[in-house]
Coordinates of C-alpha atoms in Angstrom, one line a residue:
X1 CA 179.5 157.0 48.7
X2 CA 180.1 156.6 45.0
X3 CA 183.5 154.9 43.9
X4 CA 186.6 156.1 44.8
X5 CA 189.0 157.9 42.1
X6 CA 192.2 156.5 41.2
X7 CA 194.5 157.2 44.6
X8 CA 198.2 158.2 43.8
X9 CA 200.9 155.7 44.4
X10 CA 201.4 157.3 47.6
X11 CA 197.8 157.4 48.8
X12 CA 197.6 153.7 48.0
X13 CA 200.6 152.9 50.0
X14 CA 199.8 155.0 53.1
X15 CA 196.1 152.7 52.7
X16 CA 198.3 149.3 52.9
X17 CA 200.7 150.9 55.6
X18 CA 197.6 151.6 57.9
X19 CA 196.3 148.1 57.9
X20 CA 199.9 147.0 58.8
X21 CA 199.1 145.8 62.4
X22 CA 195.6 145.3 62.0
X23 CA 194.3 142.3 63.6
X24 CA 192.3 139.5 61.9
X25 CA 188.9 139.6 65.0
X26 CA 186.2 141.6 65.4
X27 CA 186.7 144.7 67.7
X28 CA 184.0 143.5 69.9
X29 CA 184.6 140.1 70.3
X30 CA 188.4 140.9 71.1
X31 CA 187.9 141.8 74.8
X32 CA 189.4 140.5 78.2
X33 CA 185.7 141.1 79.6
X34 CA 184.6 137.8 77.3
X35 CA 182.3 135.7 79.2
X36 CA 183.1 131.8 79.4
X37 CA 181.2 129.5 77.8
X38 CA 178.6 127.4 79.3
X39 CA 179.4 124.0 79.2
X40 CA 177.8 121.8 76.3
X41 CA 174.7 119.7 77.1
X42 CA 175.6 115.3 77.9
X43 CA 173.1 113.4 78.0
X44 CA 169.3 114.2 77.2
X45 CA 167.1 117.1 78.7
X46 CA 163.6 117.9 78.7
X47 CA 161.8 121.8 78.6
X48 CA 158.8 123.6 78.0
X49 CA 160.8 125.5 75.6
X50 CA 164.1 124.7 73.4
X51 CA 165.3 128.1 71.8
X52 CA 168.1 127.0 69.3
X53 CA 170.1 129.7 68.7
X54 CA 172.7 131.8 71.0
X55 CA 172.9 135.1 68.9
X56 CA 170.1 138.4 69.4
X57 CA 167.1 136.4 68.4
X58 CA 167.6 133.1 70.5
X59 CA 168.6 135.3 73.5
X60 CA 165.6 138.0 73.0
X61 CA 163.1 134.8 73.0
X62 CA 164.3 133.1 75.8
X63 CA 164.9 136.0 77.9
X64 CA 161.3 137.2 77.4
X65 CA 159.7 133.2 77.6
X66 CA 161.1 133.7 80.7
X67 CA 159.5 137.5 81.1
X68 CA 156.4 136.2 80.1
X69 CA 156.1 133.4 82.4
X70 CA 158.7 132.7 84.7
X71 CA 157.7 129.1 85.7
X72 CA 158.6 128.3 82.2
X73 CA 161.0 125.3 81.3
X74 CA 163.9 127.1 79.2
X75 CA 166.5 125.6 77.8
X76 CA 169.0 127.1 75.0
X77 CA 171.6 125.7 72.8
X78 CA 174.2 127.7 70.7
X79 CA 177.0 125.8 68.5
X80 CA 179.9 127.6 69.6
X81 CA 179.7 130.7 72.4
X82 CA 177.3 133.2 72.7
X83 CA 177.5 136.1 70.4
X84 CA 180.5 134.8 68.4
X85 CA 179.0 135.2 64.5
X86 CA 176.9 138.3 63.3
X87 CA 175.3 139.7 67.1
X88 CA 179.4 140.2 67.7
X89 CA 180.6 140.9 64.2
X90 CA 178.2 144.1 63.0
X91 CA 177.9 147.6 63.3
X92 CA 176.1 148.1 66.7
X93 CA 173.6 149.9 65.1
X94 CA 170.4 149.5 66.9
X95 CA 167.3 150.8 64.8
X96 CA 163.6 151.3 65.4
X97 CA 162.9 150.2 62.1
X98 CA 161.6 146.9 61.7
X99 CA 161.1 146.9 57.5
X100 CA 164.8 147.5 56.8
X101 CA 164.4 151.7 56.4
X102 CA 161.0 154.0 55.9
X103 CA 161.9 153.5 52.2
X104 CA 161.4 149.7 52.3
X105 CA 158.8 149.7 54.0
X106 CA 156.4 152.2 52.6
X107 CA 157.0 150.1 48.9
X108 CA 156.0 147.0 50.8
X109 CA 153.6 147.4 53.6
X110 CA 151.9 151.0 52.5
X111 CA 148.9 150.8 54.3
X112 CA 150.2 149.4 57.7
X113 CA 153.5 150.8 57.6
X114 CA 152.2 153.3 60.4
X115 CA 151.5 150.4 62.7
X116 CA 155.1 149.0 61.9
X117 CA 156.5 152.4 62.6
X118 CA 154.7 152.0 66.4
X119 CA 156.0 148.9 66.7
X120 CA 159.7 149.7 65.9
X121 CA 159.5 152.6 68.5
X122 CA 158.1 150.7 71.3
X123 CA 160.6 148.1 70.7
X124 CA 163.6 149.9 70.3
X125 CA 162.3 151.6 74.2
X126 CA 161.7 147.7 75.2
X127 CA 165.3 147.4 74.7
X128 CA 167.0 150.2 76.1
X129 CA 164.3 149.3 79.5
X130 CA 166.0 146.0 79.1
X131 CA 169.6 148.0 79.0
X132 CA 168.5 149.3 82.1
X133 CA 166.6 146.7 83.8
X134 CA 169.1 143.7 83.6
X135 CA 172.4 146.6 84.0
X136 CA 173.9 145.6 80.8
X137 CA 177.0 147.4 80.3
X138 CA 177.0 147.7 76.5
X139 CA 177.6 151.5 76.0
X140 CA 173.9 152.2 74.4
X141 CA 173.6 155.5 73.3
X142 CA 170.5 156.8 71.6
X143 CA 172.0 159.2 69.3
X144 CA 170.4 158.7 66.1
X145 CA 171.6 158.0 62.8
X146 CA 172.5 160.5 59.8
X147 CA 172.1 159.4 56.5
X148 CA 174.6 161.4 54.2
X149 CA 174.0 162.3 50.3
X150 CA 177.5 162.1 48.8
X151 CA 176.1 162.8 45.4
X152 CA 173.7 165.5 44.0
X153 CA 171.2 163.1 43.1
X154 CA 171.5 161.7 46.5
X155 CA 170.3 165.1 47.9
X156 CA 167.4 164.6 45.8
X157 CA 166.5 161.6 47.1
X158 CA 166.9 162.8 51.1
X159 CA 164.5 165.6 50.3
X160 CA 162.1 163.3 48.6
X161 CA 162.1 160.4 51.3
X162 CA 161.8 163.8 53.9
X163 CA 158.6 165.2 52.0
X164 CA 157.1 161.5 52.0
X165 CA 157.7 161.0 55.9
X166 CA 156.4 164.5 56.7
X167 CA 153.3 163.8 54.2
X168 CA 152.7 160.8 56.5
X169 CA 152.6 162.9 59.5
X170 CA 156.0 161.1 60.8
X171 CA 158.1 163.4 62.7
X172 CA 161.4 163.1 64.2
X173 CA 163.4 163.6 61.0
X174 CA 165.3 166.7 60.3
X175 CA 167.0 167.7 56.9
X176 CA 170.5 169.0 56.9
X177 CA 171.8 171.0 53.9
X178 CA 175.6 170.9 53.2
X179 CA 177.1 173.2 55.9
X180 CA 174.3 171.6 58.5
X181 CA 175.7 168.2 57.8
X182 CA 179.6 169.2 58.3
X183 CA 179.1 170.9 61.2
X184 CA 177.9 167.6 62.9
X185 CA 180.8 165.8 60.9
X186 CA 183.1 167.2 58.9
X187 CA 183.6 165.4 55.4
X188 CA 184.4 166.7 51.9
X189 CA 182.3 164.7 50.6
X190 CA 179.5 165.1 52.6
X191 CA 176.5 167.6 50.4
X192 CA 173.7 166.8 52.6
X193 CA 171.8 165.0 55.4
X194 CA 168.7 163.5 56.6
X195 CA 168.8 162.8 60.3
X196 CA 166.8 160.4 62.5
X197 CA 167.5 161.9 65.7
X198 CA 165.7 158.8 68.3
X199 CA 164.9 156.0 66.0
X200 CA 168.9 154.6 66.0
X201 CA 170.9 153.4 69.2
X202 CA 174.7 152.7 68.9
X203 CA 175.8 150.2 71.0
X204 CA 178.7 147.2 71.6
X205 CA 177.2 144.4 69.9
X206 CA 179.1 141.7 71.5
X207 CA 178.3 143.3 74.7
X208 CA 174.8 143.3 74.6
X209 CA 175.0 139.6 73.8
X210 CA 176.9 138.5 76.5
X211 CA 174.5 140.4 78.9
X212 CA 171.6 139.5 77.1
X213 CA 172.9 135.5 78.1
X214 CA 174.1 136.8 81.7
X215 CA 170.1 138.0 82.0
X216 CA 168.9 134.9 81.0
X217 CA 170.8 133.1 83.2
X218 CA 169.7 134.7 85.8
X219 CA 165.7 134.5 85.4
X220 CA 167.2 130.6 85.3
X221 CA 167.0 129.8 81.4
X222 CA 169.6 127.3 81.2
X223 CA 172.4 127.4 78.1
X224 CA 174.4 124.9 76.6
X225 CA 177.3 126.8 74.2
X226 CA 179.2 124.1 71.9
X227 CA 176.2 122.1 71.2
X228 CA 175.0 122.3 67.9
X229 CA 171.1 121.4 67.1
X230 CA 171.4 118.6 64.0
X231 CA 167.8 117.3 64.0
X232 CA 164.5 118.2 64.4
X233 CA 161.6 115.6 64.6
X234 CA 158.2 115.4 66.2
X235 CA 157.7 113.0 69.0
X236 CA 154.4 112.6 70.4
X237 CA 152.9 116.0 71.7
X238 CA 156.1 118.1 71.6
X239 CA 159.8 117.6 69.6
X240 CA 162.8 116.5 69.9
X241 CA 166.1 117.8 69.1
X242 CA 169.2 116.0 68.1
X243 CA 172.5 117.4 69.5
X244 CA 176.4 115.6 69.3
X245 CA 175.9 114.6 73.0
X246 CA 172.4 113.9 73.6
X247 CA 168.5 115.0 72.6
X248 CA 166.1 117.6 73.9
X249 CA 162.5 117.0 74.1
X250 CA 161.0 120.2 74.1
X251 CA 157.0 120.8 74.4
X252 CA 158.3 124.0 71.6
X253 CA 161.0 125.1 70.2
X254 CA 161.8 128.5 68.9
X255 CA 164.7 128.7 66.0
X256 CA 166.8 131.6 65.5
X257 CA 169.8 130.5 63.7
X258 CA 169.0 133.1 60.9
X259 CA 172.0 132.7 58.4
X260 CA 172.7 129.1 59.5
X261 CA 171.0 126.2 57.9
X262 CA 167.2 125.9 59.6
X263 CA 166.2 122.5 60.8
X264 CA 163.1 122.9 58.7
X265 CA 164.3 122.9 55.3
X266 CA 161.8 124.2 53.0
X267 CA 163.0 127.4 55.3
X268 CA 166.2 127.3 53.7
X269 CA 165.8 128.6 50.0
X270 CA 164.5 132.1 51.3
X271 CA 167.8 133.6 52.9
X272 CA 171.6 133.7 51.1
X273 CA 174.5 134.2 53.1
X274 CA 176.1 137.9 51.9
X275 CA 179.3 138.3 53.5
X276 CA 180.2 141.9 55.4
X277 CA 183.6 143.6 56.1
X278 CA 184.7 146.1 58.6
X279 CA 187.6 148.3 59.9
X280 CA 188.3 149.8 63.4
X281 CA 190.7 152.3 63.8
X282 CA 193.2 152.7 66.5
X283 CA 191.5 155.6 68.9
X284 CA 191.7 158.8 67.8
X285 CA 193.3 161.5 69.8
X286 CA 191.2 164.8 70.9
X287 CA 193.3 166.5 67.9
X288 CA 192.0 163.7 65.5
X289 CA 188.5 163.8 66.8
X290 CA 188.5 167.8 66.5
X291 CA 189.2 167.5 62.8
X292 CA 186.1 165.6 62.1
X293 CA 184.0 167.7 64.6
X294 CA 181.8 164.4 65.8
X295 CA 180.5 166.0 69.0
X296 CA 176.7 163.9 68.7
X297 CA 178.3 160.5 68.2
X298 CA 175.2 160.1 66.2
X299 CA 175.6 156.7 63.5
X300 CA 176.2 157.7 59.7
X301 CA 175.8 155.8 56.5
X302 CA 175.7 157.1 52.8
X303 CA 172.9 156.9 50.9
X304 CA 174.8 154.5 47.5
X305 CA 173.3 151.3 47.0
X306 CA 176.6 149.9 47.7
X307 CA 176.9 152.1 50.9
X308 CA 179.3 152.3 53.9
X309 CA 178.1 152.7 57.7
X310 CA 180.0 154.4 60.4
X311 CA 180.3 155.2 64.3
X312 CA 182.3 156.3 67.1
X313 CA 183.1 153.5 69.8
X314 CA 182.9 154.0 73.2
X315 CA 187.0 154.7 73.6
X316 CA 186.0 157.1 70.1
X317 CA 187.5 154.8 67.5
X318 CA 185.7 154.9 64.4
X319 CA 184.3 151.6 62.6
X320 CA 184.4 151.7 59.2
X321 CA 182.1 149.1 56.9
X322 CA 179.8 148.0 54.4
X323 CA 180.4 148.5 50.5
X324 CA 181.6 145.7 49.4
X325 CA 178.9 142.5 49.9
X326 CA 180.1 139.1 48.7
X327 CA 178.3 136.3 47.9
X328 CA 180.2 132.7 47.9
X329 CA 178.9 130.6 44.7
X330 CA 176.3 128.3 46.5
X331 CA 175.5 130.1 49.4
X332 CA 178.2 128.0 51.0
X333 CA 179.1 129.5 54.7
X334 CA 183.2 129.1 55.5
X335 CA 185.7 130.5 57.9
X336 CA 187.6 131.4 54.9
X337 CA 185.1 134.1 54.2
X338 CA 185.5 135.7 57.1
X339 CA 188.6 137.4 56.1
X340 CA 189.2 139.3 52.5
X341 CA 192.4 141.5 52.1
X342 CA 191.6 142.9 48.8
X343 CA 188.5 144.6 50.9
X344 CA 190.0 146.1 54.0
X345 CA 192.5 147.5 51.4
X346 CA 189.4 149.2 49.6
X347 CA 187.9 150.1 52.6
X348 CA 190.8 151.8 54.4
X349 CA 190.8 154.1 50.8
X350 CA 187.6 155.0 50.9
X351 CA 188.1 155.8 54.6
X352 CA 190.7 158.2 53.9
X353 CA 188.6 160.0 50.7
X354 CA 185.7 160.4 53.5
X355 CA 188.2 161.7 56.1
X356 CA 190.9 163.0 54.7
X357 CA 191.9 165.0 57.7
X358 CA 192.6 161.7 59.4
X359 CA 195.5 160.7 56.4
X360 CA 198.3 158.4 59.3
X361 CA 196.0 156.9 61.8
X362 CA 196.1 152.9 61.4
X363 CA 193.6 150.6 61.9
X364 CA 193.5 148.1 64.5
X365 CA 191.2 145.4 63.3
X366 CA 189.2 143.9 60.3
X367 CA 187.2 141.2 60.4
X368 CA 183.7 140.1 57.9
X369 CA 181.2 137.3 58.1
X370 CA 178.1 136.6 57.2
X371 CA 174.5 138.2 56.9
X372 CA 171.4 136.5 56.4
X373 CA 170.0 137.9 53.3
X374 CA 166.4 137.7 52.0
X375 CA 164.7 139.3 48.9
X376 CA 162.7 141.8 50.7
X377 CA 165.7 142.9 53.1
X378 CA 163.8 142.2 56.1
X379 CA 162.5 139.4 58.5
X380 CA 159.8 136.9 57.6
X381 CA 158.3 134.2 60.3
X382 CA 156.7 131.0 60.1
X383 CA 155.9 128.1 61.5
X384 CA 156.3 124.1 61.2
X385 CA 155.6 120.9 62.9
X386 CA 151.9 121.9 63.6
X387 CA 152.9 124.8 65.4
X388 CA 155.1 123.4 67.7
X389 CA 158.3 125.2 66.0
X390 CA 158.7 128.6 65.5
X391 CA 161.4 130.7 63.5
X392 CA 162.3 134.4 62.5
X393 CA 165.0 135.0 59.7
X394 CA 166.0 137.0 57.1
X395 CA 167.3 140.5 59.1
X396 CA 169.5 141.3 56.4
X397 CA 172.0 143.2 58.6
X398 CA 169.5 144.8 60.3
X399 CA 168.8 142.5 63.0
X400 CA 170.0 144.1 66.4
X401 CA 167.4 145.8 66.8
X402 CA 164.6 143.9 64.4
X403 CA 165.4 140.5 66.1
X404 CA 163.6 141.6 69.6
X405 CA 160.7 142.0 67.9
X406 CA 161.0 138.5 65.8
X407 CA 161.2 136.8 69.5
X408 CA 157.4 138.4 70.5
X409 CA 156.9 137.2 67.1
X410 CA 157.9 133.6 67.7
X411 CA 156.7 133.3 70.9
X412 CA 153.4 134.8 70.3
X413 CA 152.7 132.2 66.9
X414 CA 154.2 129.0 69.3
X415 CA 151.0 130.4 72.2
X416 CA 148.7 130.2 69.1
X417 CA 148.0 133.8 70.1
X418 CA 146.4 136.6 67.8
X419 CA 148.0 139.7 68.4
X420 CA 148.9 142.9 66.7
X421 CA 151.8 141.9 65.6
X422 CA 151.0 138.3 64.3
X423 CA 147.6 140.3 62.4
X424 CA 150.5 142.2 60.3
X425 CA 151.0 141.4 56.9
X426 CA 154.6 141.5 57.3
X427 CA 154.3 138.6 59.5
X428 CA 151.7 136.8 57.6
X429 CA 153.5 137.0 54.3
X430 CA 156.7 135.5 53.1
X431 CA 159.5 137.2 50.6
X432 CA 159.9 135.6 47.1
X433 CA 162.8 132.7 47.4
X434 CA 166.3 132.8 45.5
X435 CA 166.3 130.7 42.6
X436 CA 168.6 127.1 43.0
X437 CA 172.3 127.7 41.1
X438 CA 173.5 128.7 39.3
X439 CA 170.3 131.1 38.7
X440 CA 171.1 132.4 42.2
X441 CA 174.8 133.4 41.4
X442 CA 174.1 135.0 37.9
X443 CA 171.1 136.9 39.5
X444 CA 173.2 138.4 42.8
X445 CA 176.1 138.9 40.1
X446 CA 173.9 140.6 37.8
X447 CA 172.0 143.0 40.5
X448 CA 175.7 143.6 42.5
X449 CA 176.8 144.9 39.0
X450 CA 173.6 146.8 38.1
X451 CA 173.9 148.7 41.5
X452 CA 176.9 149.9 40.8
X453 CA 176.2 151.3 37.7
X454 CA 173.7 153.0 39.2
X455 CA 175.7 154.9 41.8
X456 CA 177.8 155.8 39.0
X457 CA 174.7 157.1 36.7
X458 CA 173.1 159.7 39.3
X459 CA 171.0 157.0 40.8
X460 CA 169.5 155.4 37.2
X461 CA 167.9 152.3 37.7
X462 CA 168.6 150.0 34.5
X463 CA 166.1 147.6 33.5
X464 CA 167.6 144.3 35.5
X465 CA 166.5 146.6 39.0
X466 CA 163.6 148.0 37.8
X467 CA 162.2 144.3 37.0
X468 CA 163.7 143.3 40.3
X469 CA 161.7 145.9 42.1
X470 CA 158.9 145.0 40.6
X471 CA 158.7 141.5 41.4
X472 CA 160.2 142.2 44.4
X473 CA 163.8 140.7 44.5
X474 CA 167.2 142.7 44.9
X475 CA 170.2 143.4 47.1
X476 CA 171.7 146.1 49.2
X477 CA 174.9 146.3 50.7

């Protein structure tokens, strides 16, 4: 959505007066249904494998370790509870696509994005099965997602990224003009659509965390919450694993801290911490939700570089996010962060220029943090230690989904295995790293700024993107 015109002083007040009683916690994570912790690991353990990690990835690898053989040795440490930074903090949007959008991924993997493409589909099924399977009660609805043009230009560039799907024989897309678009929700500002109607699930992110852990406790992977992995070293034929209490010696272990320091540091200088921000509103009434006309509950985003993302909850709330993406100076991570005002003021007016109908209702929550951002705005892999450790970073907010598909990923490079989806060059490469600081500041300063001026110049690209394109660097809200 492009910038928002000058509110009146009223508008801008009624904006403050709706945050009024917001509270500072994600929607998801605020919920009596909040699993306890496990308690942290004493003393020293010993596994076939350690997964390090208690977010989407950790849980996806040692749930399906344990899937894969069941007489496996799994052990998994998070460093505070289960779910409690970006798998209970994001959207819930759950996408097929594993290269960050068709877009991305045609300018970076042409010739097998058709193979990726597969692969996304047959994952995002893998999870709802999961869903299913292990009766996870995490709302997951496979309603799609509509991206939205709120500029002419926009239009243009839904019709063109339409033409180049259907030129690739990839179906499943379906082009909205205006009136198609507002009569599956009803915006002013809405002038046209493309909709992915099976490639996007919404879901409760927090909620499919805490039954992701619940399933791996059961198939007897056992999890140690409040115990923070500090060290990684070989010893002998396998690794060991500091932790504030006591060690694991692990034949291999599987890393999926994404936006957290990694234990193997030259890991570190390819992902930047890029900090998020959301509202939820209060629930809507039926009067409310009539307004807007949402009857398919299907996920929306506009189609700005600095763009915001949108869906119903369950109890038909809407969550409200994106736009604003906020680098700290040093890609330092703090609790501080997590919170910013000056945005969920910004973000409750551009809510009420997209929804105007809904002027009064009040938000109930706010809450940021951070995503693990790399230059080509989707996962790499690796591994270290002779191939005893494996890791997967880099989602770049697009990880609920994505993250499945890094654990098959990990655990298929720690078997030493050759499979389709180690053969890729997605997994084979690695994305350009960020430059030390100050470079790195200047540089995300400098392309923030840039795509801005884009959305305001009918999508022109000045010559700062168009060299980041071509050497492949850049940032997306």
């Amino acid at each position: 959505m492009a910038p928002v015109a000058m509110r009146t002083a009223a508008q801008s007040l009624s904006d403050a007066q709706s945050l009024a009683d917001v509270q500072p916690v994600s929607f998801w994570l605020d919920d009596p249904k909040k699993p306890a912790p496990q308690p942290a690991l004493t003393g020293d353990e010993r596994c076939d494998l350690l997964v390090i990690g208690g977010g989407y990835s950790g849980l996806w690898t040692a749930l399906i370790a344990k899937e894969r053989d069941p007489s496996r040795d799994v052990v998994l440490i998070e460093g505070h509870e289960v779910g409690w930074a970006a798998s209970g903090r994001n959207g819930g949007f759950c996408a097929a696509s594993l290269t960050h959008g068709f877009g991305n991924g045609l300018a970076r993997w042409p010739q097998e994005l058709a193979k990726l493409e597969e692969l996304g589909e047959r994952n995002l099924d893998a999870i709802g099965a999961a869903v299913k399977t292990y009766g996870i009660d995490c709302d997951f609805e496979r309603t799609g997602e509509i991206d939205v043009a709120t500029e002419p230009h926009q239009v243009e560039e839904l019709h063109e990224a339409y033409e180049e799907a259907r030129r690739l024989g990839f179906e499943g897309l379906e082009l909205l003009d205006r009136d198609a678009v507002r009569a599956q929700v009803d915006s002013p500002t809405f002038l046209g659509g493309l909709w992915d109607r099976r490639g996007v699930a919404m879901l409760n992110p927090a909620a499919l965390a805490w039954g992701l852990k619940k399933a791996c406790l059961g198939l007897g992977v056992r999890v140690y919450e409040h115990t923070r992995g500090l060290e990684l070293s070989s010893a002998g034929a396998g690794t060991a694993v500091r932790t504030p209490y006591g060690r694991v010696f692990a034949h291999r272990v599987a890393l999926g801290t994404n936006i957290f320091p990694s234990l193997v540091k030259r890991v570190r200088p390819y992902t930047v911490p890029v900090y998020d921000y959301a509202l939820m509103t209060e629930p809507l009434t039926d009067e409310q939700l009539a307004s807007i006309g949402w009857q398919g509950r299907q996920g929306l985003g506009d189609s700005a570089n600095q763009f915001h993302y949108f869906r119903l909850s369950a109890d038909n709330r809407i969550l409200w996010g994106g736009y604003d993406a906020i680098y700290p100076f040093g890609g330092k991570l703090s609790a501080e962060m997590d919170h910013r005002p000056e945005t969920y003021l910004k973000l409750a007016g551009h809510f009420f220029r997209c929804f105007p109908q809904l002027e009064g209702v009040r938000f109930s929550h706010a809450w940021g943090g951070a995503i693990d951002t790399c230059s080509r705005f989707s996962a790499f892999f690796g591994t270290a230690h002779a191939g005893k450790v494996a890791y997967a970073a880099g989602y770049t907010g697009l990880g609920v989904g994505a993250t499945r598909f890094g654990a098959d990923v990990m655990l298929d490079l720690l078997a030493g295995e050759r499979t389709e989806r180690t053969e890729l060059d997605m997994v084979r490469s690695k994305p350009m790293p960020f430059p030390p600081e100050p470079l790195a500041w200047a540089g995300i300063g400098l392309t923030k700024w840039s795509l801005a001026r884009s959305d305001d110049n009918g999508g022109h690209r000045n010559l700062w993107l168009k060299t980041m394109d071509r050497i492949g660097l850049g940032f997306d809200s």
